[in-house]
Tab-separated table of C-alpha atoms in Angstrom:
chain	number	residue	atom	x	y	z
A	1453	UNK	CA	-17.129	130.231	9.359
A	1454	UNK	CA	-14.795	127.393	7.855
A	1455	UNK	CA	-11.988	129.827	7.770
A	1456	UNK	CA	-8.496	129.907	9.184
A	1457	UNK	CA	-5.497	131.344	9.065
A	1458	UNK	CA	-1.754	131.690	9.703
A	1459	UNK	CA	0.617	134.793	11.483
A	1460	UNK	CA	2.975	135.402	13.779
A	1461	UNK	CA	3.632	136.857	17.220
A	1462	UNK	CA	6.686	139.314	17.952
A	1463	UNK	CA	7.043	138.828	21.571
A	1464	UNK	CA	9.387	140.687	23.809
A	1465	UNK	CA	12.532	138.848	24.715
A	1466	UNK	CA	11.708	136.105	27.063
A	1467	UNK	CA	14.215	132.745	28.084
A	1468	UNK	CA	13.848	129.819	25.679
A	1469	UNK	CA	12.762	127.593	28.428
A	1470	UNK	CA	9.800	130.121	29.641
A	1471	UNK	CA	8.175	129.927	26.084
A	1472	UNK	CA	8.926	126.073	26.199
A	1473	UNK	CA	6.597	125.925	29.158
A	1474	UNK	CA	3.815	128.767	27.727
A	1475	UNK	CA	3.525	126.424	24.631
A	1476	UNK	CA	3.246	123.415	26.929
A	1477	UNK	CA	0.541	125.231	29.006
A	1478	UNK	CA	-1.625	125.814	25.808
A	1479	UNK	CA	-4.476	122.836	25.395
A	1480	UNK	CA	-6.576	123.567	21.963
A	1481	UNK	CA	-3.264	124.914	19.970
A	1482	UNK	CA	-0.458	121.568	18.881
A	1483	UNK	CA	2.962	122.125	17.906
A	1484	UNK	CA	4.101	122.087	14.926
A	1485	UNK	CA	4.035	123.190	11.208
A	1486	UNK	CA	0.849	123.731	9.626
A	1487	UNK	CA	0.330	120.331	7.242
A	1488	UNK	CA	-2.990	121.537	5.458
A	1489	UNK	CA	-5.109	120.234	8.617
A	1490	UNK	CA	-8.101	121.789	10.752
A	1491	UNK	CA	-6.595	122.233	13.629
A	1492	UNK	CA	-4.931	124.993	15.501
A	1493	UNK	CA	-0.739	124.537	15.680
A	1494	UNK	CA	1.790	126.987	17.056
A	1495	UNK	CA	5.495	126.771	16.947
A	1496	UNK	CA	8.363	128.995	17.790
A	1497	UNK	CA	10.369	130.822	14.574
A	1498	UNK	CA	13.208	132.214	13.599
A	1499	UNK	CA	12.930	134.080	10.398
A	1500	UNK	CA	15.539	135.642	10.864
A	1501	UNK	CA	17.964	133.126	9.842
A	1502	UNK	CA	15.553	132.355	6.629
A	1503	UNK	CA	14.573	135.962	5.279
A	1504	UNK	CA	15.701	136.191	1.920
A	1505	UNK	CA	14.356	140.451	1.041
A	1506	UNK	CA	15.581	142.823	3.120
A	1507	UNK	CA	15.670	142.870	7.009
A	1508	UNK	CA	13.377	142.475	9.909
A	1509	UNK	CA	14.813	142.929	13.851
A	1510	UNK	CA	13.186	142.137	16.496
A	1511	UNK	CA	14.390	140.908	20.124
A	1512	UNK	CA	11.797	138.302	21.396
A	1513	UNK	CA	10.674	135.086	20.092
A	1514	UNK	CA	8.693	134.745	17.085
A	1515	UNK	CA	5.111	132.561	17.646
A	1516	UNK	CA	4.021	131.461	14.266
A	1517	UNK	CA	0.084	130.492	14.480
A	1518	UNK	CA	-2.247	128.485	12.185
A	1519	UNK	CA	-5.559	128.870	12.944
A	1520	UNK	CA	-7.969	125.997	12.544
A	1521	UNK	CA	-11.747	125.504	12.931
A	1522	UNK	CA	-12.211	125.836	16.643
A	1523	UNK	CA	-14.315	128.058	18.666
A	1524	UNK	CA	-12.371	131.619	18.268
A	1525	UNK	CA	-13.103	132.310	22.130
A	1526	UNK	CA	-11.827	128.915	23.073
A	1527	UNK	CA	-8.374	129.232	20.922
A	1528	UNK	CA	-8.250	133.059	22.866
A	1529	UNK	CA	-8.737	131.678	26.192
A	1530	UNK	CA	-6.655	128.956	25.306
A	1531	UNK	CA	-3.680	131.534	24.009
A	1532	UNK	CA	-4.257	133.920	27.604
A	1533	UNK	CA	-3.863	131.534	30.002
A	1534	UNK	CA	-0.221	130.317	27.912
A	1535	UNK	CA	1.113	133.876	27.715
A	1536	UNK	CA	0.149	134.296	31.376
A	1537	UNK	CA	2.766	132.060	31.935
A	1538	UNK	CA	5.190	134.812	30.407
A	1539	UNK	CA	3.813	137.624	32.637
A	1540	UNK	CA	5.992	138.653	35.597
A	1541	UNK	CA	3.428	137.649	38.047
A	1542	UNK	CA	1.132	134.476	37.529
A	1543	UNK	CA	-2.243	135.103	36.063
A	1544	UNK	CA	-1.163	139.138	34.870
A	1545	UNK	CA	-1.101	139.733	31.581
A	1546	UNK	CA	0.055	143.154	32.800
């Protein structure tokens, strides 16, 4: 309780535009940079381009996630029904 916290998602390689609209379908998480605040924020990465030791590869987009105070089943519910919009058929997360 009163607890959050802040990581990031490898995800397979997906089109810019279909993680545009995943982040659009999410309702409890904003975009943007974590400011110190209480709520839940996600925003696409490249760390890549800004790792300074050693190397990391992956293929996908990076998700970068600050977790605020909500309900942790809300913000999981809230985070399935955005990456469904990544699965090949509507409403699969298979």
């Amino acid at each position: 309780p009163g607890a959050g916290g802040l990581f990031g998602i490898d995800l397979d390689p997906f089109a810019p535009l279909r993680v545009r609209a995943m982040l659009i379908r999410l309702n409890l998480f904003g975009r943007g940079f974590p400011g110190g605040g209480y709520e839940s924020l996600i925003v696409p990465s490249n760390v890549q381009k800004d790792r300074l030791s050693g190397s990391w590869h992956f293929e996908g987009p990076l998700l970068r996630l600050s977790v605020g105070l909500e309900d942790p089943e809300d913000l999981i519910q809230d985070l399935e029904q955005g990456l469904c919009e990544l699965a090949p058929q509507a409403g699969s997360l298979s």
